[in-house]
């Protein structure tokens, strides 16, 4: 055990002296800050139209247009061929009424009267669920059940809903985890890990390491543990950075908003009204076993799940570092594995690729049922963890077999 501890300490010191560690951290800082800034700018652009102030401006513009149209109706000479001014006027009036209703509801949500707004929404959603059940619209009925679950959470826990136009740091975190877990963070892990063995082979220092009175298995196990520790450090830094930047931009409100997980999907083929079109498969969510939790718990759980997924990626990159003697080649192959896996996932979009590790890099998507709905297959969080665990195990076994049997000293 002491020998393993010395190996780990030695490898960690070597890692801390490597430029790759600091390059990956710098890249993480730049990309996270850049993505957060772009997203925040889009949010500000949307607020100009969707916020209460934006709605008021839209109502004023629509009322000015309505006044102009009514003046045109009074002047027959201004009528254009092919246009129906009366129909246009009615359309504008309806649009104004809808916007005023939305504005009134947003103002009530921001006041102490938010409970009555939620109760009205519950009553409306229950009617929609009943209508969907009568018309045998299983998707509409199921989606309504999900909305009811969220609305009742607000009432039972005394949590006012966040207006639809307002973003929270937790929503942004969810989006960023989805984006970064697919390609960006795995590529950073590759940069960090993919030469941890091949780099020493290329430099020739591996011979000095192997002549020590420590078994090769312990040396490789120590290197793998350091790779995992470094990956966890990188993931935690990235997660903390994402939250810190978005909390600074959006504040920390919204931590108690509801998030539904453990949604199970079933799939049915539906005939198209067009006889020339093939039947298509629809995803039907079921909330019988679903759980609901605050967004803060959901996002913190996402940090753990993201770390587990990146550990699997690090193990695959570690295998490449063992199989290839050149650090350049091992890094390139590991890059290719990530990129090709993501391309396959995006291209196939079928449950047949459930075994592909890149399909499960965002385990939050497994947890909410989003991956099941996307691939039309039952892919739970447990399934994702098992797939990633199998890939990591299948990478570790050949890595140890290769390293312990390879003739390193004569090369």
Tab-separated table of N, CA, C and O in Angstrom, residues 285-389:
chain	number	residue	atom	x	y	z
A	285	UNK	N	-44.757	9.714	-22.343
A	285	UNK	CA	-44.177	9.711	-20.991
A	285	UNK	C	-45.161	9.169	-19.951
A	285	UNK	O	-46.375	9.330	-20.090
A	286	UNK	N	-44.598	8.546	-18.927
A	286	UNK	CA	-45.406	8.038	-17.814
A	286	UNK	C	-44.789	8.543	-16.514
A	286	UNK	O	-43.583	8.409	-16.286
A	287	UNK	N	-45.648	9.098	-15.652
A	287	UNK	CA	-45.170	9.741	-14.430
A	287	UNK	C	-45.527	8.958	-13.164
A	287	UNK	O	-45.446	9.492	-12.067
A	288	UNK	N	-45.908	7.680	-13.335
A	288	UNK	CA	-46.303	6.885	-12.165
A	288	UNK	C	-45.161	6.744	-11.163
A	288	UNK	O	-45.373	6.784	-9.950
A	289	UNK	N	-43.948	6.540	-11.662
A	289	UNK	CA	-42.788	6.359	-10.788
A	289	UNK	C	-41.866	7.576	-10.787
A	289	UNK	O	-40.755	7.523	-10.259
A	290	UNK	N	-42.330	8.662	-11.371
A	290	UNK	CA	-41.487	9.855	-11.473
A	290	UNK	C	-41.342	10.517	-10.106
A	290	UNK	O	-42.190	10.385	-9.228
A	291	UNK	N	-40.244	11.211	-9.941
A	291	UNK	CA	-39.978	11.987	-8.719
A	291	UNK	C	-39.795	13.444	-9.112
A	291	UNK	O	-39.437	13.756	-10.251
A	292	UNK	N	-40.047	14.320	-8.165
A	292	UNK	CA	-39.889	15.744	-8.417
A	292	UNK	C	-39.015	16.332	-7.307
A	292	UNK	O	-39.155	15.970	-6.141
A	293	UNK	N	-38.097	17.189	-7.678
A	293	UNK	CA	-37.130	17.724	-6.727
A	293	UNK	C	-36.793	19.163	-7.073
A	293	UNK	O	-37.043	19.619	-8.202
A	294	UNK	N	-36.211	19.907	-6.131
A	294	UNK	CA	-35.771	21.274	-6.439
A	294	UNK	C	-34.635	21.263	-7.460
A	294	UNK	O	-33.832	20.332	-7.509
A	295	UNK	N	-34.564	22.314	-8.251
A	295	UNK	CA	-33.524	22.413	-9.273
A	295	UNK	C	-32.126	22.379	-8.665
A	295	UNK	O	-31.184	21.874	-9.289
A	296	UNK	N	-31.963	22.910	-7.455
A	296	UNK	CA	-30.643	22.913	-6.838
A	296	UNK	C	-30.152	21.491	-6.590
A	296	UNK	O	-28.982	21.180	-6.843
A	297	UNK	N	-31.035	20.617	-6.115
A	297	UNK	CA	-30.662	19.214	-5.888
A	297	UNK	C	-30.373	18.528	-7.215
A	297	UNK	O	-29.417	17.750	-7.345
A	298	UNK	N	-31.182	18.838	-8.206
A	298	UNK	CA	-31.013	18.246	-9.537
A	298	UNK	C	-29.662	18.622	-10.140
A	298	UNK	O	-28.939	17.767	-10.671
A	299	UNK	N	-29.283	19.898	-10.042
A	299	UNK	CA	-28.029	20.354	-10.624
A	299	UNK	C	-26.835	19.802	-9.862
A	299	UNK	O	-25.815	19.407	-10.452
A	300	UNK	N	-26.921	19.754	-8.527
A	300	UNK	CA	-25.832	19.163	-7.746
A	300	UNK	C	-25.670	17.681	-8.079
A	300	UNK	O	-24.536	17.180	-8.158
A	301	UNK	N	-26.771	16.997	-8.267
A	301	UNK	CA	-26.695	15.601	-8.703
A	301	UNK	C	-26.057	15.509	-10.082
A	301	UNK	O	-25.335	14.554	-10.383
A	302	UNK	N	-26.315	16.518	-10.907
A	302	UNK	CA	-25.705	16.551	-12.235
A	302	UNK	C	-24.202	16.632	-12.168
A	302	UNK	O	-23.503	16.091	-13.035
A	303	UNK	N	-23.666	17.297	-11.148
A	303	UNK	CA	-22.212	17.370	-10.974
A	303	UNK	C	-21.643	15.971	-10.734
A	303	UNK	O	-20.618	15.596	-11.317
A	304	UNK	N	-22.296	15.198	-9.884
A	304	UNK	CA	-21.851	13.826	-9.613
A	304	UNK	C	-21.937	12.967	-10.865
A	304	UNK	O	-20.996	12.233	-11.203
A	305	UNK	N	-23.053	13.057	-11.578
A	305	UNK	CA	-23.238	12.241	-12.782
A	305	UNK	C	-22.256	12.644	-13.875
A	305	UNK	O	-21.733	11.781	-14.603
A	306	UNK	N	-21.990	13.935	-14.002
A	306	UNK	CA	-21.016	14.405	-14.985
A	306	UNK	C	-19.626	13.874	-14.657
A	306	UNK	O	-18.873	13.467	-15.549
A	307	UNK	N	-19.292	13.855	-13.374
A	307	UNK	CA	-17.982	13.338	-12.957
A	307	UNK	C	-17.846	11.855	-13.302
A	307	UNK	O	-16.800	11.411	-13.789
A	308	UNK	N	-18.908	11.082	-13.075
A	308	UNK	CA	-18.865	9.655	-13.399
A	308	UNK	C	-18.696	9.429	-14.898
A	308	UNK	O	-17.929	8.560	-15.330
A	309	UNK	N	-19.398	10.217	-15.700
A	309	UNK	CA	-19.279	10.082	-17.153
A	309	UNK	C	-17.864	10.424	-17.623
A	309	UNK	O	-17.289	9.731	-18.472
A	310	UNK	N	-17.280	11.490	-17.064
A	310	UNK	CA	-15.931	11.880	-17.469
A	310	UNK	C	-14.884	10.884	-16.996
A	310	UNK	O	-13.836	10.726	-17.633
A	311	UNK	N	-15.141	10.189	-15.897
A	311	UNK	CA	-14.232	9.127	-15.457
A	311	UNK	C	-14.190	8.006	-16.490
A	311	UNK	O	-13.126	7.427	-16.748
A	312	UNK	N	-15.326	7.707	-17.085
A	312	UNK	CA	-15.361	6.692	-18.146
A	312	UNK	C	-14.562	7.155	-19.360
A	312	UNK	O	-13.799	6.380	-19.953
A	313	UNK	N	-14.717	8.427	-19.730
A	313	UNK	CA	-13.946	8.984	-20.848
A	313	UNK	C	-12.455	8.942	-20.537
A	313	UNK	O	-11.633	8.597	-21.395
A	314	UNK	N	-12.093	9.291	-19.301
A	314	UNK	CA	-10.680	9.286	-18.909
A	314	UNK	C	-10.093	7.882	-19.006
A	314	UNK	O	-8.933	7.710	-19.414
A	315	UNK	N	-10.874	6.877	-18.667
A	315	UNK	CA	-10.380	5.501	-18.749
A	315	UNK	C	-10.157	5.084	-20.196
A	315	UNK	O	-9.179	4.388	-20.514
A	316	UNK	N	-11.026	5.497	-21.097
A	316	UNK	CA	-10.833	5.205	-22.528
A	316	UNK	C	-9.585	5.911	-23.051
A	316	UNK	O	-8.804	5.330	-23.831
A	317	UNK	N	-9.399	7.180	-22.655
A	317	UNK	CA	-8.197	7.901	-23.072
A	317	UNK	C	-6.948	7.259	-22.474
A	317	UNK	O	-5.885	7.203	-23.118
A	318	UNK	N	-7.066	6.748	-21.259
A	318	UNK	CA	-5.956	6.051	-20.609
A	318	UNK	C	-5.567	4.791	-21.384
A	318	UNK	O	-4.375	4.491	-21.549
A	319	UNK	N	-6.566	4.076	-21.892
A	319	UNK	CA	-6.280	2.888	-22.722
A	319	UNK	C	-5.483	3.276	-23.962
A	319	UNK	O	-4.517	2.592	-24.322
A	320	UNK	N	-5.881	4.357	-24.624
A	320	UNK	CA	-5.144	4.812	-25.806
A	320	UNK	C	-3.700	5.157	-25.444
A	320	UNK	O	-2.772	4.881	-26.216
A	321	UNK	N	-3.502	5.731	-24.259
A	321	UNK	CA	-2.160	6.091	-23.826
A	321	UNK	C	-1.286	4.862	-23.604
A	321	UNK	O	-0.070	4.912	-23.796
A	322	UNK	N	-1.909	3.756	-23.219
A	322	UNK	CA	-1.160	2.513	-23.007
A	322	UNK	C	-0.899	1.793	-24.324
A	322	UNK	O	0.198	1.270	-24.564
A	323	UNK	N	-1.887	1.767	-25.202
A	323	UNK	CA	-1.773	0.994	-26.446
A	323	UNK	C	-0.770	1.600	-27.414
A	323	UNK	O	-0.112	0.871	-28.167
A	324	UNK	N	-0.656	2.922	-27.433
A	324	UNK	CA	0.201	3.590	-28.412
A	324	UNK	C	1.400	4.222	-27.720
A	324	UNK	O	1.261	4.942	-26.732
A	325	UNK	N	2.573	3.973	-28.272
A	325	UNK	CA	3.806	4.462	-27.658
A	325	UNK	C	4.007	5.960	-27.875
A	325	UNK	O	4.658	6.623	-27.078
A	326	UNK	N	3.488	6.480	-28.969
A	326	UNK	CA	3.636	7.895	-29.283
A	326	UNK	C	2.530	8.704	-28.615
A	326	UNK	O	1.340	8.384	-28.739
A	327	UNK	N	2.902	9.755	-27.898
A	327	UNK	CA	1.898	10.596	-27.235
A	327	UNK	C	1.012	11.303	-28.254
A	327	UNK	O	-0.181	11.512	-28.019
A	328	UNK	N	1.577	11.654	-29.406
A	328	UNK	CA	0.792	12.315	-30.442
A	328	UNK	C	-0.278	11.380	-30.990
A	328	UNK	O	-1.441	11.762	-31.157
A	329	UNK	N	0.119	10.132	-31.241
A	329	UNK	CA	-0.833	9.172	-31.797
A	329	UNK	C	-1.902	8.815	-30.768
A	329	UNK	O	-3.090	8.730	-31.092
A	330	UNK	N	-1.508	8.605	-29.528
A	330	UNK	CA	-2.500	8.234	-28.503
A	330	UNK	C	-3.525	9.343	-28.306
A	330	UNK	O	-4.724	9.076	-28.155
A	331	UNK	N	-3.071	10.587	-28.341
A	331	UNK	CA	-3.999	11.709	-28.198
A	331	UNK	C	-4.916	11.812	-29.406
A	331	UNK	O	-6.127	12.035	-29.267
A	332	UNK	N	-4.358	11.635	-30.603
A	332	UNK	CA	-5.167	11.719	-31.826
A	332	UNK	C	-6.212	10.618	-31.859
A	332	UNK	O	-7.377	10.860	-32.234
A	333	UNK	N	-5.846	9.412	-31.480
A	333	UNK	CA	-6.803	8.300	-31.483
A	333	UNK	C	-7.910	8.542	-30.463
A	333	UNK	O	-9.088	8.303	-30.731
A	334	UNK	N	-7.545	9.027	-29.283
A	334	UNK	CA	-8.557	9.322	-28.267
A	334	UNK	C	-9.505	10.419	-28.741
A	334	UNK	O	-10.730	10.341	-28.529
A	335	UNK	N	-8.970	11.456	-29.390
A	335	UNK	CA	-9.821	12.488	-29.990
A	335	UNK	C	-10.790	11.860	-30.986
A	335	UNK	O	-11.994	12.174	-30.992
A	336	UNK	N	-10.268	10.983	-31.841
A	336	UNK	CA	-11.091	10.357	-32.873
A	336	UNK	C	-12.209	9.519	-32.263
A	336	UNK	O	-13.343	9.513	-32.767
A	337	UNK	N	-11.906	8.816	-31.183
A	337	UNK	CA	-12.923	7.989	-30.521
A	337	UNK	C	-14.085	8.858	-30.047
A	337	UNK	O	-15.263	8.517	-30.250
A	338	UNK	N	-13.781	10.001	-29.430
A	338	UNK	CA	-14.831	10.899	-28.937
A	338	UNK	C	-15.639	11.476	-30.100
A	338	UNK	O	-16.876	11.458	-30.092
A	339	UNK	N	-14.942	11.972	-31.111
A	339	UNK	CA	-15.623	12.643	-32.224
A	339	UNK	C	-16.447	11.668	-33.046
A	339	UNK	O	-17.614	11.938	-33.383
A	340	UNK	N	-15.877	10.520	-33.371
A	340	UNK	CA	-16.623	9.519	-34.152
A	340	UNK	C	-17.835	9.014	-33.362
A	340	UNK	O	-18.918	8.828	-33.912
A	341	UNK	N	-17.641	8.813	-32.057
A	341	UNK	CA	-18.770	8.378	-31.232
A	341	UNK	C	-19.895	9.388	-31.229
A	341	UNK	O	-21.073	9.027	-31.321
A	342	UNK	N	-19.568	10.664	-31.149
A	342	UNK	CA	-20.597	11.700	-31.173
A	342	UNK	C	-21.271	11.784	-32.536
A	342	UNK	O	-22.496	11.968	-32.623
A	343	UNK	N	-20.493	11.627	-33.604
A	343	UNK	CA	-21.080	11.645	-34.949
A	343	UNK	C	-22.057	10.490	-35.117
A	343	UNK	O	-23.161	10.651	-35.672
A	344	UNK	N	-21.683	9.310	-34.644
A	344	UNK	CA	-22.582	8.153	-34.723
A	344	UNK	C	-23.866	8.406	-33.942
A	344	UNK	O	-24.970	8.093	-34.405
A	345	UNK	N	-23.721	8.979	-32.772
A	345	UNK	CA	-24.901	9.261	-31.951
A	345	UNK	C	-25.850	10.232	-32.645
A	345	UNK	O	-27.070	10.043	-32.643
A	346	UNK	N	-25.287	11.282	-33.251
A	346	UNK	CA	-26.119	12.271	-33.927
A	346	UNK	C	-26.711	11.730	-35.225
A	346	UNK	O	-27.814	12.122	-35.618
A	347	UNK	N	-25.984	10.831	-35.895
A	347	UNK	CA	-26.421	10.348	-37.206
A	347	UNK	C	-27.480	9.263	-37.101
A	347	UNK	O	-28.443	9.242	-37.879
A	348	UNK	N	-27.314	8.360	-36.157
A	348	UNK	CA	-28.209	7.191	-36.100
A	348	UNK	C	-29.528	7.533	-35.417
A	348	UNK	O	-30.607	7.240	-35.934
A	349	UNK	N	-29.467	8.150	-34.238
A	349	UNK	CA	-30.664	8.543	-33.499
A	349	UNK	C	-31.653	7.387	-33.381
A	349	UNK	O	-32.814	7.477	-33.783
A	350	UNK	N	-31.195	6.296	-32.870
A	350	UNK	CA	-32.013	5.098	-32.711
A	350	UNK	C	-31.589	4.376	-31.443
A	350	UNK	O	-30.438	4.479	-30.988
A	351	UNK	N	-32.522	3.621	-30.872
A	351	UNK	CA	-32.219	2.847	-29.689
A	351	UNK	C	-31.195	1.756	-29.936
A	351	UNK	O	-30.643	1.186	-28.985
A	352	UNK	N	-30.895	1.473	-31.204
A	352	UNK	CA	-29.905	0.447	-31.522
A	352	UNK	C	-28.506	0.830	-31.059
A	352	UNK	O	-27.632	-0.036	-30.953
A	353	UNK	N	-28.270	2.114	-30.816
A	353	UNK	CA	-26.929	2.545	-30.383
A	353	UNK	C	-26.892	2.800	-28.875
A	353	UNK	O	-26.068	3.569	-28.400
A	354	UNK	N	-27.779	2.129	-28.135
A	354	UNK	CA	-27.795	2.316	-26.683
A	354	UNK	C	-26.463	1.934	-26.044
A	354	UNK	O	-26.121	2.411	-24.968
A	355	UNK	N	-25.704	1.061	-26.735
A	355	UNK	CA	-24.429	0.577	-26.205
A	355	UNK	C	-23.302	1.588	-26.381
A	355	UNK	O	-22.222	1.434	-25.798
A	356	UNK	N	-23.523	2.639	-27.153
A	356	UNK	CA	-22.477	3.611	-27.458
A	356	UNK	C	-22.267	4.531	-26.250
A	356	UNK	O	-23.215	5.127	-25.737
A	357	UNK	N	-21.024	4.668	-25.809
A	357	UNK	CA	-20.775	5.443	-24.592
A	357	UNK	C	-21.122	6.915	-24.753
A	357	UNK	O	-21.548	7.577	-23.796
A	358	UNK	N	-20.959	7.465	-25.962
A	358	UNK	CA	-21.260	8.885	-26.159
A	358	UNK	C	-22.751	9.188	-26.020
A	358	UNK	O	-23.128	10.336	-25.797
A	359	UNK	N	-23.597	8.176	-26.122
A	359	UNK	CA	-25.038	8.393	-25.946
A	359	UNK	C	-25.380	8.711	-24.498
A	359	UNK	O	-26.440	9.284	-24.219
A	360	UNK	N	-24.486	8.368	-23.569
A	360	UNK	CA	-24.804	8.490	-22.140
A	360	UNK	C	-23.891	9.473	-21.409
A	360	UNK	O	-23.827	9.448	-20.177
A	361	UNK	N	-23.185	10.315	-22.141
A	361	UNK	CA	-22.278	11.248	-21.477
A	361	UNK	C	-23.031	12.300	-20.664
A	361	UNK	O	-22.519	12.792	-19.664
A	362	UNK	N	-24.237	12.659	-21.090
A	362	UNK	CA	-25.077	13.542	-20.282
A	362	UNK	C	-26.094	12.682	-19.542
A	362	UNK	O	-27.210	12.466	-20.004
A	363	UNK	N	-25.713	12.181	-18.384
A	363	UNK	CA	-26.577	11.270	-17.639
A	363	UNK	C	-27.836	11.949	-17.110
A	363	UNK	O	-28.821	11.268	-16.787
A	364	UNK	N	-27.828	13.283	-17.019
A	364	UNK	CA	-29.056	13.986	-16.649
A	364	UNK	C	-30.152	13.729	-17.674
A	364	UNK	O	-31.345	13.673	-17.339
A	365	UNK	N	-29.751	13.571	-18.929
A	365	UNK	CA	-30.711	13.284	-19.988
A	365	UNK	C	-31.325	11.900	-19.800
A	365	UNK	O	-32.497	11.691	-20.112
A	366	UNK	N	-30.544	10.949	-19.311
A	366	UNK	CA	-31.093	9.639	-18.961
A	366	UNK	C	-32.083	9.767	-17.812
A	366	UNK	O	-33.140	9.126	-17.797
A	367	UNK	N	-31.724	10.572	-16.828
A	367	UNK	CA	-32.507	10.690	-15.599
A	367	UNK	C	-33.878	11.306	-15.852
A	367	UNK	O	-34.889	10.873	-15.282
A	368	UNK	N	-33.935	12.314	-16.709
A	368	UNK	CA	-35.206	12.981	-16.986
A	368	UNK	C	-36.042	12.240	-18.023
A	368	UNK	O	-37.223	12.551	-18.196
A	369	UNK	N	-35.440	11.278	-18.712
A	369	UNK	CA	-36.158	10.567	-19.763
A	369	UNK	C	-35.979	11.184	-21.126
A	369	UNK	O	-36.524	10.687	-22.117
A	370	UNK	N	-35.209	12.276	-21.201
A	370	UNK	CA	-35.015	12.940	-22.491
A	370	UNK	C	-34.340	12.051	-23.516
A	370	UNK	O	-34.684	12.085	-24.706
A	371	UNK	N	-33.377	11.235	-23.089
A	371	UNK	CA	-32.682	10.343	-24.018
A	371	UNK	C	-33.614	9.260	-24.525
A	371	UNK	O	-33.572	8.892	-25.704
A	372	UNK	N	-34.471	8.745	-23.649
A	372	UNK	CA	-35.447	7.732	-24.070
A	372	UNK	C	-36.374	8.294	-25.138
A	372	UNK	O	-36.643	7.639	-26.154
A	373	UNK	N	-36.872	9.508	-24.918
A	373	UNK	CA	-37.762	10.128	-25.896
A	373	UNK	C	-37.046	10.397	-27.211
A	373	UNK	O	-37.634	10.267	-28.289
A	374	UNK	N	-35.767	10.752	-27.135
A	374	UNK	CA	-35.001	11.084	-28.337
A	374	UNK	C	-34.694	9.853	-29.186
A	374	UNK	O	-34.846	9.884	-30.413
A	375	UNK	N	-34.279	8.777	-28.531
A	375	UNK	CA	-33.872	7.574	-29.265
A	375	UNK	C	-34.988	6.541	-29.394
A	375	UNK	O	-34.784	5.485	-29.993
A	376	UNK	N	-36.149	6.837	-28.820
A	376	UNK	CA	-37.292	5.911	-28.863
A	376	UNK	C	-36.906	4.545	-28.287
A	376	UNK	O	-37.130	3.499	-28.889
A	377	UNK	N	-36.330	4.571	-27.097
A	377	UNK	CA	-35.911	3.341	-26.420
A	377	UNK	C	-35.898	3.604	-24.920
A	377	UNK	O	-35.758	4.746	-24.487
A	378	UNK	N	-36.057	2.541	-24.145
A	378	UNK	CA	-36.064	2.666	-22.688
A	378	UNK	C	-34.625	2.738	-22.187
A	378	UNK	O	-33.956	1.717	-22.022
A	379	UNK	N	-34.146	3.962	-21.943
A	379	UNK	CA	-32.759	4.184	-21.535
A	379	UNK	C	-32.755	4.999	-20.246
A	379	UNK	O	-32.690	6.222	-20.260
A	380	UNK	N	-32.813	4.285	-19.136
A	380	UNK	CA	-32.885	4.932	-17.836
A	380	UNK	C	-31.504	5.361	-17.362
A	380	UNK	O	-30.483	5.084	-18.007
A	381	UNK	N	-31.469	6.007	-16.200
A	381	UNK	CA	-30.197	6.395	-15.594
A	381	UNK	C	-29.369	5.154	-15.271
A	381	UNK	O	-28.149	5.143	-15.478
A	382	UNK	N	-30.032	4.109	-14.792
A	382	UNK	CA	-29.315	2.860	-14.490
A	382	UNK	C	-28.663	2.293	-15.740
A	382	UNK	O	-27.510	1.835	-15.704
A	383	UNK	N	-29.379	2.336	-16.855
A	383	UNK	CA	-28.828	1.845	-18.127
A	383	UNK	C	-27.583	2.632	-18.504
A	383	UNK	O	-26.566	2.053	-18.905
A	384	UNK	N	-27.645	3.950	-18.385
A	384	UNK	CA	-26.491	4.779	-18.726
A	384	UNK	C	-25.289	4.473	-17.858
A	384	UNK	O	-24.155	4.379	-18.356
A	385	UNK	N	-25.514	4.305	-16.550
A	385	UNK	CA	-24.403	3.997	-15.645
A	385	UNK	C	-23.786	2.635	-15.971
A	385	UNK	O	-22.560	2.471	-15.930
A	386	UNK	N	-24.624	1.677	-16.306
A	386	UNK	CA	-24.117	0.333	-16.644
A	386	UNK	C	-23.288	0.380	-17.926
A	386	UNK	O	-22.197	-0.209	-18.006
A	387	UNK	N	-23.785	1.097	-18.941
A	387	UNK	CA	-23.064	1.192	-20.217
A	387	UNK	C	-21.706	1.853	-20.013
A	387	UNK	O	-20.672	1.348	-20.486
A	388	UNK	N	-21.684	2.969	-19.303
A	388	UNK	CA	-20.409	3.657	-19.071
A	388	UNK	C	-19.468	2.809	-18.225
A	388	UNK	O	-18.252	2.776	-18.469
A	389	UNK	N	-20.014	2.104	-17.235
A	389	UNK	CA	-19.185	1.230	-16.411
A	389	UNK	C	-18.576	0.096	-17.212
A	389	UNK	O	-17.398	-0.259	-17.017
